[in-house]
Short mmCIF file of C-alpha atoms in Angstrom, two decimals:
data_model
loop_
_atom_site.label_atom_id
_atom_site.label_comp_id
_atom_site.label_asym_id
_atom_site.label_seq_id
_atom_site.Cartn_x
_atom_site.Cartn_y
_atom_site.Cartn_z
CA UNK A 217 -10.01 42.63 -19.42
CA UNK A 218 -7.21 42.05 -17.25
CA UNK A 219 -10.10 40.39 -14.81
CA UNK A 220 -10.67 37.26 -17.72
CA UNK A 221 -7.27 37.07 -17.89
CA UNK A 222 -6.55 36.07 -14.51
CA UNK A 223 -9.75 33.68 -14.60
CA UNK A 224 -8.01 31.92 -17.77
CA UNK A 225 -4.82 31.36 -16.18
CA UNK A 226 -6.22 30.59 -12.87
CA UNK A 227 -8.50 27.77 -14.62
CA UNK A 228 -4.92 26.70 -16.70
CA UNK A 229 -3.04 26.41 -13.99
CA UNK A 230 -6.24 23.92 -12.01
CA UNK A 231 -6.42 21.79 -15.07
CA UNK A 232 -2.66 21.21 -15.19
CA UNK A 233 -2.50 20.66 -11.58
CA UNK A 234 -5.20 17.78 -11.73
CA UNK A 235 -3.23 16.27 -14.39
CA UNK A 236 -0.23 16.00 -12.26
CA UNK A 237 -2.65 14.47 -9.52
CA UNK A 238 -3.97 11.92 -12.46
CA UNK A 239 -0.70 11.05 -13.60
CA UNK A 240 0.53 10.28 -10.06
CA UNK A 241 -2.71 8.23 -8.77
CA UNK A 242 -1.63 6.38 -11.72
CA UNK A 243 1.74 5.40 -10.84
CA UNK A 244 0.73 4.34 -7.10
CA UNK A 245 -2.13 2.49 -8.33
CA UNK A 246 0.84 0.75 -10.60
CA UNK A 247 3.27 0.12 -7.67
CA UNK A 248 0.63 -0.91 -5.72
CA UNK A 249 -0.22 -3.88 -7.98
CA UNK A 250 3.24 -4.75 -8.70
CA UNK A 251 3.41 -5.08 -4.84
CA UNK A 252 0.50 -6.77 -4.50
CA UNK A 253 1.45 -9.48 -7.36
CA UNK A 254 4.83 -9.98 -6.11
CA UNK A 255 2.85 -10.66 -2.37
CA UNK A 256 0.73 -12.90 -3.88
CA UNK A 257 3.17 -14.96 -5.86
CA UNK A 258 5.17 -15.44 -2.46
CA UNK A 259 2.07 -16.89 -1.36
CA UNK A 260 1.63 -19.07 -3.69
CA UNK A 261 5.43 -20.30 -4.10
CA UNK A 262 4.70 -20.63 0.22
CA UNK A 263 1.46 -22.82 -0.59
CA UNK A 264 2.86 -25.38 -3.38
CA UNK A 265 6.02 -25.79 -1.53
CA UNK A 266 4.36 -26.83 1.70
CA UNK A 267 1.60 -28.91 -0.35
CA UNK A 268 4.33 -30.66 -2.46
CA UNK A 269 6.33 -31.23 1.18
CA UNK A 270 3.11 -32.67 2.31
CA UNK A 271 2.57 -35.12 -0.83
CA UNK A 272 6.32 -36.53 -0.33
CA UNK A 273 6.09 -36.75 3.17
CA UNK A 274 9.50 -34.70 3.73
CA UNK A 275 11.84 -37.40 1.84
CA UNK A 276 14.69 -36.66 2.37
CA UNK A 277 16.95 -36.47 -1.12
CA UNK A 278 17.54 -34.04 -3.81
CA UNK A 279 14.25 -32.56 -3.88
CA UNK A 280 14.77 -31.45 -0.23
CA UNK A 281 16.33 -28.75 -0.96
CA UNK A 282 14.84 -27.39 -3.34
CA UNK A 283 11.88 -27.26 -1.48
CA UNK A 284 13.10 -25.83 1.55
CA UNK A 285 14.57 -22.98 -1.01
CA UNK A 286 10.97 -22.35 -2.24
CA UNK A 287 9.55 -22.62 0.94
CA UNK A 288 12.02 -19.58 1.95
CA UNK A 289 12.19 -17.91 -1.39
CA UNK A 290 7.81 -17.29 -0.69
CA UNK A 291 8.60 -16.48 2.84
CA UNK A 292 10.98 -14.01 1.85
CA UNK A 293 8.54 -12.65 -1.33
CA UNK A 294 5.48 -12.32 1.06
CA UNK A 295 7.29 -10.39 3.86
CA UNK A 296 9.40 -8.04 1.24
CA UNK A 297 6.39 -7.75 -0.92
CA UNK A 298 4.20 -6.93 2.05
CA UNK A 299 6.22 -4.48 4.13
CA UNK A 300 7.03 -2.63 0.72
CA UNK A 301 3.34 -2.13 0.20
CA UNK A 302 2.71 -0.75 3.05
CA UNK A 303 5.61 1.52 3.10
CA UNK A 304 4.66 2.58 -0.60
CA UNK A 305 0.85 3.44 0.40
CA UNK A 306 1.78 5.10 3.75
CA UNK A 307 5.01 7.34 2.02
CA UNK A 308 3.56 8.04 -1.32
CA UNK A 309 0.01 8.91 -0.05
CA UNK A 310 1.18 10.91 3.09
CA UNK A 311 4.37 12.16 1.81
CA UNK A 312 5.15 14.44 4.71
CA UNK A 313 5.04 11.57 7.36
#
């Protein structure tokens, strides 16, 4: 009896640990797309800034500014949103690197 026993708890204790796996793929697969949005939006903030620079020929006026602030605000999302994918698949995969 006390054999069964040990194969119940045994089995328990590999069911609950494959939930914990489940419910942490989860949240990296969630990160992982946040990062990848926020990437992906710098790109395209990057993109329509330099294509509306392009259709005004750089005039230079109020809108100047403002597009040299998008043009840095998607510089600044790609690069952040980038580098803080790759730390969060290299640290949360590998977490004893």
């Amino acid at each position: 009896m006390e054999n069964s026993d040990d194969v119940a708890k045994y089995r328990n204790d590999i069911l609950n640990y494959q939930i914990e796996i489940r419910k942490k793929q989860f949240t990296i697969e969630r990160w992982i797309i946040f990062f990848g949005v926020l990437t992906l939006g710098g790109f395209l903030f990057l993109i329509f800034s330099i294509r509306d620079a392009t259709l005004t020929g750089f005039v230079v006026g109020e809108g100047e500014a403002n597009l040299y602030g998008l043009m840095i605000l998607g510089i600044f999302l790609v690069v952040w949103g980038f580098l803080l994918l790759q730390w969060f698949i290299v640290h949360k995969n590998n977490p004893k690197m």
